Coordinates of C-alpha atoms in Angstrom, one line a residue:
M1351 CA 11.1 -7.8 39.4
Y1352 CA 11.3 -6.0 36.0
T1353 CA 9.9 -2.9 34.4
I1354 CA 6.4 -3.1 33.0
Q1355 CA 7.8 -1.7 29.7
E1356 CA 8.3 -4.7 27.4
N1357 CA 10.8 -3.2 25.0
V1358 CA 13.3 -2.9 27.9
R1359 CA 12.6 -6.5 29.0
I1360 CA 13.3 -7.7 25.4
V1361 CA 16.7 -5.9 25.4
L1362 CA 17.6 -7.4 28.7
S1363 CA 16.6 -10.9 27.5
L1364 CA 18.7 -10.6 24.4
L1365 CA 21.7 -9.3 26.3
K1366 CA 21.7 -12.5 28.3
Q1367 CA 21.1 -14.6 25.2
Y1368 CA 24.1 -13.2 23.4
N1369 CA 26.3 -13.2 26.6
V1370 CA 26.7 -9.5 27.0
R1371 CA 27.4 -9.2 30.7
Y1372 CA 29.4 -6.1 31.3
I1373 CA 27.3 -2.9 31.7
V1374 CA 28.6 0.6 32.4
V1375 CA 25.7 2.6 33.9
S1376 CA 25.4 6.4 34.1
P1377 CA 22.8 7.8 36.5
G1378 CA 19.5 9.3 35.4
G1379 CA 15.7 9.0 35.4
T1380 CA 14.7 7.9 32.0
N1381 CA 17.0 4.8 32.1
I1382 CA 15.6 3.7 35.5
P1383 CA 13.7 0.8 34.0
F1384 CA 17.0 -0.6 32.6
S1385 CA 19.3 0.3 35.5
Q1386 CA 17.0 -1.2 38.1
A1387 CA 17.0 -4.6 36.2
V1388 CA 20.7 -5.0 35.6
Q1389 CA 21.7 -3.9 39.2
E1390 CA 19.4 -6.6 40.6
D1391 CA 20.4 -9.4 38.2
P1392 CA 23.5 -11.3 39.2
Y1393 CA 24.2 -12.3 35.6
F1394 CA 25.4 -8.7 34.9
T1395 CA 28.6 -7.1 36.1
C1396 CA 27.7 -3.4 36.5
Y1397 CA 29.9 -0.3 36.8
S1398 CA 28.7 3.1 37.8
V1399 CA 30.3 6.1 36.0
A1400 CA 28.5 9.4 36.5
D1401 CA 29.9 11.4 33.6
E1402 CA 28.8 9.9 30.2
R1403 CA 32.0 11.2 28.5
S1404 CA 34.1 9.3 31.0
A1405 CA 31.7 6.2 30.9
M1406 CA 32.3 5.6 27.2
Y1407 CA 36.1 5.7 27.6
F1408 CA 35.8 3.5 30.7
A1409 CA 33.9 1.0 28.5
I1410 CA 36.6 1.0 25.9
G1411 CA 39.1 0.1 28.6
L1412 CA 36.9 -2.8 29.8
Y1413 CA 36.9 -4.2 26.2
L1414 CA 40.6 -3.9 25.8
Q1415 CA 41.1 -6.2 28.8
T1416 CA 38.1 -8.6 28.4
G1417 CA 37.7 -8.8 24.6
E1418 CA 33.9 -8.9 25.1
I1419 CA 31.0 -6.7 24.0
I1420 CA 30.5 -3.9 26.5
A1421 CA 27.1 -2.3 27.0
T1422 CA 26.5 1.1 28.3
S1423 CA 23.3 2.8 29.6
C1424 CA 22.5 6.5 29.8
T1425 CA 19.4 8.7 30.4
S1426 CA 17.8 11.2 28.0
A1427 CA 18.5 14.8 27.2
Q1428 CA 22.2 15.6 26.6
A1429 CA 23.4 12.2 28.0
T1430 CA 23.6 10.6 24.6
R1431 CA 25.5 13.6 23.2
N1432 CA 28.1 13.2 25.9
Y1433 CA 28.9 9.7 24.5
V1434 CA 30.0 11.1 21.2
P1435 CA 33.8 11.7 21.9
G1436 CA 34.2 8.2 23.3
L1437 CA 32.1 6.6 20.6
T1438 CA 34.2 8.3 18.0
E1439 CA 37.3 6.7 19.5
A1440 CA 35.6 3.4 19.7
Y1441 CA 34.5 3.6 16.1
Y1442 CA 38.0 4.1 14.8
K1443 CA 39.4 1.6 17.3
H1444 CA 36.9 -1.0 16.2
V1445 CA 35.5 -1.6 19.7
P1446 CA 32.2 -3.4 20.1
I1447 CA 30.3 -1.0 22.3
L1448 CA 26.5 -1.4 22.6
A1449 CA 25.3 2.1 23.5
I1450 CA 21.9 1.6 25.1
T1451 CA 20.3 5.1 25.2
T1452 CA 16.9 5.9 26.6
S1453 CA 14.6 8.6 25.3
K1454 CA 11.1 10.0 25.5
L1455 CA 8.3 8.9 23.2
E1456 CA 8.6 9.9 19.6
R1457 CA 5.7 12.4 19.8
Y1458 CA 7.6 14.6 22.2
Q1459 CA 10.6 15.3 19.9
Y1460 CA 10.8 18.8 18.6
Q1461 CA 7.7 19.8 20.7
D1462 CA 9.4 21.8 23.5
Y1463 CA 9.0 18.8 25.8
M1464 CA 11.4 18.4 28.7
Q1465 CA 14.5 16.3 28.0
A1466 CA 13.4 15.2 24.6
P1467 CA 16.0 16.0 22.0
D1468 CA 16.4 13.7 19.0
Q1469 CA 18.8 11.0 20.3
C1470 CA 19.0 9.0 17.1
S1471 CA 21.2 11.6 15.2
L1472 CA 24.7 10.5 16.2
P1473 CA 27.5 11.1 13.7
K1474 CA 28.2 8.4 11.2
D1475 CA 31.7 7.9 12.6
A1476 CA 30.4 7.5 16.1
V1477 CA 28.1 4.5 15.6
R1478 CA 27.8 2.2 12.6
K1479 CA 24.0 1.9 13.0
T1480 CA 21.2 3.1 15.2
Y1481 CA 18.2 1.0 16.2
D1482 CA 15.2 2.9 17.6
L1483 CA 12.9 0.7 19.8
P1484 CA 9.3 1.9 20.3
P1485 CA 7.1 0.8 23.2
V1486 CA 5.5 -2.6 22.7
T1487 CA 1.8 -2.0 22.1
D1488 CA 0.8 -5.0 20.0
D1489 CA 2.2 -8.0 18.1
N1490 CA 3.6 -5.9 15.3
T1491 CA 5.6 -3.6 17.6
R1492 CA 6.8 -6.6 19.6
V1493 CA 8.2 -8.3 16.5
Q1494 CA 9.7 -5.0 15.4
V1495 CA 11.5 -4.5 18.8
I1496 CA 12.7 -8.1 18.9
Q1497 CA 14.1 -7.9 15.3
S1498 CA 15.8 -4.5 15.8
A1499 CA 17.3 -5.4 19.2
R1500 CA 18.6 -8.8 18.0
E1501 CA 20.0 -7.3 14.8
A1502 CA 21.7 -4.6 16.8
I1503 CA 23.5 -7.0 19.1
L1504 CA 24.6 -9.2 16.1
E1505 CA 25.8 -6.1 14.2
V1506 CA 28.1 -4.9 17.0
T1507 CA 30.6 -7.7 16.1
H1508 CA 29.7 -8.3 12.5
R1509 CA 32.8 -8.5 10.3
T1510 CA 34.7 -5.6 11.9
P1511 CA 33.5 -4.7 15.4
A1512 CA 32.0 -1.2 15.8
P1513 CA 29.8 0.8 18.2
I1514 CA 26.0 0.3 17.8
Q1515 CA 23.2 2.4 19.3
I1516 CA 20.0 0.9 20.7
N1517 CA 17.7 3.7 21.6
V1518 CA 14.9 2.5 23.8
R1519 CA 11.7 4.7 24.0
I1520 CA 10.4 5.1 27.6
D1521 CA 6.9 6.0 28.5
D1522 CA 7.2 8.6 31.3
K1523 CA 3.9 7.5 32.8
R1524 CA 5.1 3.9 33.2
Q1525 CA 8.7 4.8 34.0
N1526 CA 8.6 3.6 37.6
Q1527 CA 6.2 0.7 37.3
F1528 CA 7.5 -2.8 37.9
I1529 CA 6.0 -6.2 37.9
E1530 CA 6.9 -9.7 39.1
T1531 CA 7.6 -11.4 35.8
K1532 CA 10.2 -13.3 33.8
L1533 CA 12.1 -11.8 30.9
T1534 CA 10.5 -12.2 27.5
T1535 CA 11.7 -15.4 25.8
V1536 CA 13.2 -14.6 22.4
R1537 CA 14.0 -17.0 19.6
D1538 CA 17.7 -17.7 19.2
L1539 CA 19.3 -16.4 16.0
K1540 CA 22.9 -16.7 15.0
R1541 CA 25.0 -15.5 12.1
Y1542 CA 27.7 -17.8 10.7
M1543 CA 30.7 -16.6 8.8
A1544 CA 32.8 -18.8 6.5
W1545 CA 35.5 -19.1 9.1
D1546 CA 33.2 -20.1 12.0
D1547 CA 32.5 -23.5 13.4
W1548 CA 29.3 -24.9 11.9
N1549 CA 29.1 -28.1 14.0
D1550 CA 25.8 -27.1 15.6
C1551 CA 24.1 -26.9 12.2
N1552 CA 22.5 -30.3 11.7
L1553 CA 20.5 -31.4 8.6
E1554 CA 20.2 -35.1 9.3
G1555 CA 16.8 -36.6 9.3
K1556 CA 15.0 -33.4 8.4
K1557 CA 12.5 -32.7 5.7
I1558 CA 14.1 -29.7 4.0
L1559 CA 12.4 -27.1 1.8
I1560 CA 14.9 -25.0 -0.2
V1561 CA 13.1 -21.9 -1.4
V1562 CA 14.8 -20.1 -4.4
G1563 CA 13.6 -16.6 -4.7
E1564 CA 14.3 -14.1 -7.5
H1565 CA 17.6 -15.2 -9.0
R1566 CA 19.7 -14.6 -12.1
Q1567 CA 20.5 -17.7 -14.1
F1568 CA 22.5 -20.1 -11.9
S1569 CA 26.2 -20.3 -12.8
K1570 CA 27.5 -23.7 -13.6
I1571 CA 29.1 -24.1 -10.2
Q1572 CA 26.0 -22.9 -8.4
Q1573 CA 23.8 -25.4 -10.3
E1574 CA 26.2 -28.3 -9.7
E1575 CA 26.6 -27.6 -6.0
L1576 CA 22.8 -27.3 -5.4
D1577 CA 22.1 -30.5 -7.5
E1578 CA 24.7 -32.4 -5.5
F1579 CA 23.5 -31.1 -2.1
C1580 CA 20.0 -32.3 -3.0
N1581 CA 21.3 -35.8 -3.6
Y1582 CA 22.4 -36.1 0.0
Y1583 CA 19.4 -34.7 2.0
N1584 CA 15.7 -35.2 2.0
V1585 CA 15.1 -32.0 0.0
A1586 CA 12.4 -30.5 -2.2
V1587 CA 13.3 -27.2 -4.0
Y1588 CA 10.4 -24.8 -4.3
V1589 CA 10.8 -22.6 -7.3
N1590 CA 8.5 -20.2 -9.2
N1591 CA 8.9 -18.5 -12.6
L1592 CA 11.5 -16.0 -11.1
S1593 CA 13.8 -18.6 -9.5
N1594 CA 15.6 -19.7 -12.7
Y1595 CA 16.6 -23.0 -11.2
N1596 CA 15.6 -26.3 -12.7
G1597 CA 17.4 -29.1 -11.0
R1598 CA 16.3 -32.7 -10.4
Y1599 CA 14.4 -31.9 -7.2
A1600 CA 12.9 -28.5 -8.2
I1601 CA 9.1 -28.3 -8.1
K1602 CA 6.8 -25.5 -9.2
A1603 CA 4.1 -25.7 -6.7
N1604 CA 2.6 -22.3 -6.4
L1605 CA -0.9 -23.5 -7.4
L1606 CA -0.6 -26.4 -4.9
L1607 CA 0.1 -24.0 -2.1
S1608 CA -2.6 -21.5 -3.2
C1609 CA -5.1 -24.3 -2.8
G1610 CA -4.1 -25.3 0.7
G1611 CA -2.0 -28.3 -0.3
F1612 CA 0.9 -27.4 2.0
A1613 CA -1.0 -28.4 5.1
S1614 CA 0.1 -32.0 4.7
I1615 CA 3.7 -31.5 3.5
N1616 CA 5.1 -29.0 6.0
P1617 CA 8.9 -29.1 6.2
D1618 CA 11.1 -29.3 9.3
L1619 CA 13.5 -26.7 7.9
I1620 CA 13.4 -23.9 5.3
I1621 CA 16.6 -22.8 3.6
T1622 CA 16.3 -19.6 1.5
L1623 CA 18.5 -18.7 -1.5
G1624 CA 18.1 -15.6 -3.7
G1625 CA 15.9 -12.6 -3.2
Q1626 CA 12.2 -12.0 -2.8
T1627 CA 9.9 -14.7 -4.2
G1628 CA 7.1 -12.2 -5.0
D1629 CA 5.0 -15.2 -4.0
Y1630 CA 2.1 -14.6 -1.6
S1631 CA 1.0 -18.2 -1.6
L1632 CA 4.3 -19.3 -0.3
F1633 CA 4.5 -16.5 2.3
Y1634 CA 1.2 -17.3 3.9
S1635 CA 2.0 -21.0 3.8
L1636 CA 5.2 -20.4 5.9
F1637 CA 4.7 -17.2 7.9
N1638 CA 4.3 -17.7 11.6
K1639 CA 4.3 -21.5 11.3
N1640 CA 7.3 -21.9 13.6
I1641 CA 9.3 -23.8 11.0
E1642 CA 13.1 -23.2 11.4
H1643 CA 14.5 -21.0 8.7
W1644 CA 18.1 -20.7 7.5
R1645 CA 19.1 -17.8 5.2
V1646 CA 22.1 -18.1 2.9
S1647 CA 23.4 -14.9 1.4
K1648 CA 26.7 -13.1 0.9
D1649 CA 25.3 -9.9 2.5
G1650 CA 24.7 -11.7 5.8
D1651 CA 21.6 -9.5 6.5
I1652 CA 19.1 -10.4 9.1
I1653 CA 16.0 -10.9 6.9
D1654 CA 13.3 -12.7 8.8
T1655 CA 10.7 -13.1 6.1
Y1656 CA 8.7 -15.9 7.8
N1657 CA 9.2 -14.8 11.4
S1658 CA 11.2 -18.0 12.1
L1659 CA 14.8 -17.2 11.2
S1660 CA 17.3 -19.0 13.3
K1661 CA 20.5 -19.0 11.3
V1662 CA 22.1 -16.7 8.7
F1663 CA 25.1 -17.9 6.7
E1664 CA 27.1 -15.1 5.3
C1665 CA 28.8 -16.7 2.3
P1666 CA 28.3 -17.6 -1.3
E1667 CA 25.5 -20.1 -2.0
E1668 CA 27.9 -22.6 -3.5
Y1669 CA 30.2 -22.4 -0.4
F1670 CA 27.3 -23.2 1.9
L1671 CA 26.2 -26.1 -0.2
R1672 CA 29.7 -27.6 -0.5
R1673 CA 30.3 -27.4 3.2
F1674 CA 27.4 -29.8 3.9
K1675 CA 28.5 -32.3 1.3
K1676 CA 28.2 -36.0 2.3
K1677 CA 29.1 -39.3 0.8
E1678 CA 25.8 -41.2 0.8
P1679 CA 22.6 -40.1 -0.9
V1680 CA 19.2 -40.5 0.9
E1681 CA 15.7 -41.3 -0.1
H1682 CA 13.7 -38.3 -1.2
T1683 CA 10.4 -39.0 0.4
Y1684 CA 9.7 -35.3 0.9
Y1685 CA 10.1 -34.4 -2.7
D1686 CA 8.0 -37.5 -3.6
D1687 CA 5.2 -36.3 -1.4
F1688 CA 5.3 -32.9 -3.2
V1689 CA 5.1 -34.6 -6.6
K1690 CA 2.3 -36.9 -5.6
L1691 CA 0.2 -34.1 -4.3
N1692 CA 1.0 -31.8 -7.2
S1693 CA -0.1 -34.4 -9.7
K1694 CA -3.7 -33.9 -8.6
I1695 CA -3.6 -30.3 -10.0
D1696 CA -5.8 -29.6 -13.0
Y1697 CA -4.3 -26.8 -15.1
G1698 CA -7.1 -27.0 -17.7
V1699 CA -10.0 -25.7 -15.6
E1700 CA -12.3 -23.7 -17.8
V1701 CA -12.2 -20.0 -16.8
P1702 CA -13.5 -16.7 -18.3
F1703 CA -11.4 -14.6 -20.7
S1704 CA -8.8 -13.1 -18.5
N1705 CA -5.1 -12.8 -17.6
L1706 CA -5.4 -16.3 -16.1
Y1707 CA -6.9 -17.6 -19.3
I1708 CA -4.0 -16.1 -21.4
A1709 CA -1.5 -17.8 -19.1
Q1710 CA -3.4 -21.1 -19.2
T1711 CA -3.4 -21.0 -23.0
L1712 CA 0.2 -19.9 -23.6
Y1713 CA 2.4 -21.3 -20.8
S1714 CA 3.1 -24.6 -22.6
K1715 CA 3.6 -22.8 -26.0
I1716 CA 6.2 -20.2 -25.1
P1717 CA 9.3 -21.1 -27.3
H1718 CA 12.2 -22.7 -25.5
H1719 CA 15.0 -20.4 -24.2
S1720 CA 12.7 -17.4 -24.3
I1721 CA 12.8 -14.6 -21.6
I1722 CA 9.6 -13.6 -19.8
N1723 CA 9.0 -10.6 -17.6
F1724 CA 6.0 -10.3 -15.3
A1725 CA 4.4 -7.2 -14.0
I1726 CA 3.8 -7.5 -10.2
L1727 CA 0.7 -9.0 -8.6
N1728 CA -2.0 -10.3 -11.0
S1729 CA 0.2 -11.0 -14.0
L1730 CA 2.9 -12.6 -11.8
R1731 CA 0.3 -14.5 -9.8
C1732 CA -1.5 -15.9 -12.8
W1733 CA 1.6 -17.1 -14.6
N1734 CA 3.1 -18.5 -11.4
Y1735 CA 0.3 -21.0 -11.3
F1736 CA 1.7 -22.7 -14.4
P1737 CA 5.0 -24.5 -14.9
L1738 CA 7.0 -23.0 -17.7
D1739 CA 9.6 -25.0 -19.7
K1740 CA 12.9 -25.3 -17.8
S1741 CA 14.8 -23.5 -20.5
I1742 CA 12.8 -20.3 -20.1
S1743 CA 14.2 -17.4 -17.9
G1744 CA 11.8 -15.3 -15.8
Y1745 CA 12.1 -11.9 -14.2
G1746 CA 10.0 -9.3 -12.5
N1747 CA 10.3 -6.1 -10.4
V1748 CA 9.7 -7.8 -7.1
A1749 CA 12.7 -6.5 -5.2
A1750 CA 11.0 -3.2 -4.4
F1751 CA 7.7 -4.6 -5.7
G1752 CA 6.6 -1.6 -7.7
I1753 CA 4.3 -1.2 -10.6
D1754 CA 6.7 0.9 -12.8
G1755 CA 9.6 0.0 -15.1
C1756 CA 8.4 -3.4 -16.4
N1757 CA 8.6 -2.4 -20.1
S1758 CA 12.0 -0.8 -19.7
M1759 CA 13.6 -3.7 -17.9
L1760 CA 12.4 -6.2 -20.5
I1761 CA 13.8 -4.0 -23.3
G1762 CA 17.2 -3.9 -21.5
E1763 CA 17.2 -7.7 -21.2
S1764 CA 16.5 -8.1 -24.9
M1765 CA 19.6 -6.2 -26.0
N1766 CA 22.0 -9.2 -25.7
T1767 CA 19.9 -12.1 -27.0
N1768 CA 18.1 -13.0 -30.2
E1769 CA 15.6 -15.2 -28.3
L1770 CA 12.0 -14.0 -28.0
C1771 CA 11.5 -11.7 -25.0
F1772 CA 7.9 -11.5 -23.6
L1773 CA 6.3 -9.1 -21.1
I1774 CA 3.1 -9.9 -19.4
T1775 CA 1.6 -6.7 -18.0
G1776 CA -1.6 -4.9 -17.1
D1777 CA -2.7 -1.5 -18.4
L1778 CA -1.7 0.6 -15.3
A1779 CA 1.8 -0.9 -15.3
F1780 CA 2.2 -0.6 -19.1
F1781 CA 1.1 3.0 -19.3
Y1782 CA 3.3 4.0 -16.3
D1783 CA 6.3 3.0 -18.5
M1784 CA 4.9 3.7 -22.0
N1785 CA 7.7 6.1 -23.0
S1786 CA 10.1 3.1 -23.1
L1787 CA 8.5 2.0 -26.4
G1788 CA 10.3 4.9 -28.0
I1789 CA 13.8 3.7 -27.1
R1790 CA 15.6 3.5 -30.4
H1791 CA 17.4 0.3 -29.6
I1792 CA 14.3 -1.8 -29.5
K1793 CA 14.7 -5.1 -31.5
N1794 CA 12.2 -7.2 -33.2
N1795 CA 12.4 -10.0 -30.6
I1796 CA 10.1 -8.0 -28.2
R1797 CA 6.6 -9.4 -27.5
I1798 CA 4.3 -7.5 -25.1
I1799 CA 1.1 -9.0 -23.9
L1800 CA -0.9 -6.1 -22.4
I1801 CA -4.0 -7.1 -20.4
N1802 CA -6.2 -4.1 -20.6
N1803 CA -9.2 -4.2 -18.2
S1804 CA -9.5 -0.4 -18.0
G1805 CA -7.9 -0.1 -14.5
G1806 CA -6.2 -2.0 -11.7
A1807 CA -7.9 -5.4 -11.7
E1808 CA -5.7 -6.2 -8.6
F1809 CA -7.7 -3.8 -6.5
K1810 CA -11.0 -5.4 -7.6
I1811 CA -9.6 -8.9 -6.7
M1812 CA -8.5 -7.5 -3.3
T1813 CA -11.9 -6.1 -2.6
S1814 CA -13.9 -8.9 -4.1
S1815 CA -15.5 -10.0 -0.7
W1816 CA -16.6 -6.5 0.3
K1817 CA -16.9 -4.5 -3.0
E1818 CA -20.5 -3.7 -2.3
K1819 CA -19.4 -1.5 0.6
I1820 CA -17.2 0.9 -1.4
N1821 CA -16.8 2.3 -4.9
T1822 CA -13.5 1.0 -6.2
D1823 CA -13.8 2.2 -9.8
T1824 CA -12.9 5.9 -9.8
Y1825 CA -10.0 6.2 -7.4
I1826 CA -8.9 2.8 -6.2
S1827 CA -8.7 0.8 -9.4
A1828 CA -8.5 4.1 -11.5
N1829 CA -10.8 2.9 -14.3
G1830 CA -10.8 4.7 -17.6
H1831 CA -7.5 6.6 -17.5
Y1832 CA -6.3 5.2 -20.8
G1833 CA -8.0 4.1 -24.0
N1834 CA -5.7 1.7 -25.8
A1835 CA -2.1 1.4 -26.8
K1836 CA -2.7 1.1 -30.6
G1837 CA -1.6 4.6 -31.7
W1838 CA 1.4 4.8 -29.5
A1839 CA 2.6 1.2 -30.3
E1840 CA 2.3 1.7 -34.0
N1841 CA 4.0 5.1 -33.9
C1842 CA 6.9 3.4 -32.1
G1843 CA 7.3 0.8 -34.8
F1844 CA 5.4 -2.1 -33.1
K1845 CA 3.0 -4.4 -34.9
Y1846 CA -0.2 -4.0 -33.0
L1847 CA -2.6 -6.9 -32.4
S1848 CA -5.8 -6.9 -30.3
S1849 CA -8.2 -9.4 -28.8
S1850 CA -11.4 -9.1 -26.8
S1851 CA -12.6 -12.8 -26.7
K1852 CA -11.2 -16.3 -26.5
E1853 CA -12.0 -16.8 -30.2
D1854 CA -10.0 -13.7 -31.2
F1855 CA -7.1 -14.7 -29.1
L1856 CA -6.9 -18.2 -30.4
N1857 CA -6.9 -16.9 -34.0
I1858 CA -3.9 -14.5 -33.5
H1859 CA -1.8 -15.8 -30.6
D1860 CA 0.5 -17.8 -32.8
Q1861 CA 1.9 -14.6 -34.2
L1862 CA 3.4 -13.8 -30.8
L1863 CA 5.4 -17.1 -30.8
Q1864 CA 7.1 -16.7 -34.2
E1865 CA 9.8 -14.5 -35.5
D1866 CA 8.7 -11.2 -37.2
E1867 CA 10.3 -8.2 -38.8
S1868 CA 8.9 -6.0 -36.0
P1869 CA 8.4 -6.1 -32.3
I1870 CA 4.8 -7.0 -31.4
L1871 CA 2.3 -5.7 -28.9
L1872 CA -0.9 -7.7 -28.3
E1873 CA -3.5 -5.8 -26.3
V1874 CA -6.0 -8.1 -24.7
F1875 CA -9.3 -6.4 -23.5
T1876 CA -10.8 -8.2 -20.5
K1877 CA -13.4 -7.4 -17.9
Q1878 CA -12.4 -6.8 -14.3
E1879 CA -15.1 -9.0 -12.9
D1880 CA -13.9 -11.8 -15.2
E1881 CA -10.4 -11.5 -13.7
T1882 CA -11.8 -12.0 -10.2
E1883 CA -14.1 -14.8 -11.3
A1884 CA -11.3 -16.7 -13.2
I1885 CA -9.1 -16.9 -10.2
K1886 CA -11.9 -18.0 -7.9
I1887 CA -13.1 -20.8 -10.2
F1888 CA -9.5 -22.0 -10.8
L1889 CA -8.6 -22.1 -7.1
D1890 CA -11.9 -23.5 -5.9
T1891 CA -11.8 -26.3 -8.4
N1892 CA -8.3 -27.4 -7.6
T1893 CA -8.9 -26.9 -3.8
K1894 CA -11.7 -29.5 -4.0
R1895 CA -9.4 -31.9 -6.0
L1896 CA -6.8 -31.7 -3.3
A1897 CA -9.1 -31.7 -0.2
T1898 CA -10.3 -34.9 1.4
G1899 CA -12.7 -35.7 4.3
N1900 CA -13.5 -33.0 6.9
T1901 CA -10.7 -30.7 5.7
L1902 CA -12.6 -29.7 2.6
S1903 CA -14.8 -27.0 4.0
K1904 CA -12.1 -25.5 6.1
I1905 CA -9.6 -25.2 3.2
V1906 CA -12.2 -23.8 0.7
K1907 CA -13.2 -21.2 3.3
K1908 CA -9.6 -20.2 3.9
I1909 CA -8.9 -19.9 0.2
E1910 CA -11.9 -17.8 -0.5
S1911 CA -11.1 -15.4 2.4
K1912 CA -7.5 -14.9 1.2
I1913 CA -7.9 -15.0 -2.6
I1914 CA -5.9 -11.8 -3.0
H1915 CA -2.9 -13.5 -1.5
N1916 CA -2.9 -16.4 -3.9

């Protein structure tokens, strides 16, 4: 029998999963749901210490003799505060204490409610981190509780051991309600350090998708190790225009995924390198698909992007790749399947004058070795549909995924190269950062392509299926805030070009691709409805090329309903 409160049951399940068996329990009411469970479960060895100050020092003593993680449990009110002296000793002694505190619901804090002080305000040299677990009310809070509790237990022994607090929110009205049930089953997740045994990490016989997110140019050793790793396993390397990896088995398949093509080429394992992809098509192709995910990063952080993370390797990418080196190469059937399906894509579909049309016209003409920056969302989306030359470097502000700073970052990148540096941006993003055009260091290798559709086209695309129900012009897409960039660009020494039709654009676009005495800004005036229509036509046409038999209508319907995420 366990408490009806699922956040407590999740913590109990994870304690068992990670072999935390020693529990020091102090009496109280709020922690009854936890205390009742551990006292009745023969897996746990429990100790009762009434005074929380003494309980924490008692727990330190247990650790010194067992060498294992020690969990403690206390009630609400001042109980957590009484842990502080012992937690401070444990912090400086590097003792892995898991302080499981219980408190009232968040809404009662600072509201003169009984026994409801803020229990997540412990000193920084008492606990390394605090994880606050709300009641489980839906799928989102369930995932939040699982992620937080699991990370907390992993963090208690991460690198140098330290005390960690798990604060479990208890609903008073359900405090003494119990049910006949099993503990929540939680997916296993393990962190591997360079000095750990990796013998349980098997890659043999698996279709492996390596996803390279935002990444600076690969170093020589990183490139060599990833190339060699791919020789020995059945790998395809998914990249987009921010990945900056162009090895033998790299494939730019954003458009393929956007059109539902991933349904027939799901991998057995995902290995992620680098940062965010900024790639909605990939995210929705992998999220909640129950495909095992390994993350490789020097930070060792528990980042469960696709809700299927099982292993985190805290080490440099090249170390991870080298450690799995083999002697015999394998057939690359998985990559071959990707290439075969991707070959059906038609990049030349006729679309209205739009950001997508600009990308479609220029992607194969951008000079080799150029640098391109992409504003988030529509500019990044449209250009990710097309494969740029391998020598071109791509960047975007996808780490925090904000609209601002695109102009400034490109200008910074241009300082130490004489190659052409392009920015693809929309009017809202451009005018957010317009002052950067006045930076006195600007060189003549800057090329800005400003797609001006008089507002945020992204928000029109987002609401395309229900735009009749609300007015998006005035406040959502913020139409009509700015006129054009001509005066400001010319005042800052830019050569200004403009285009409002395909004919105009085709007559002047070559100027962007050549050297010039001045930096150049091309302002392209499009219609918001054409931006939406261009994406719809482009995706629908390619979805039909990829689809066969009875899957056609299902895939088309799915793509149309999620057009914003592509």
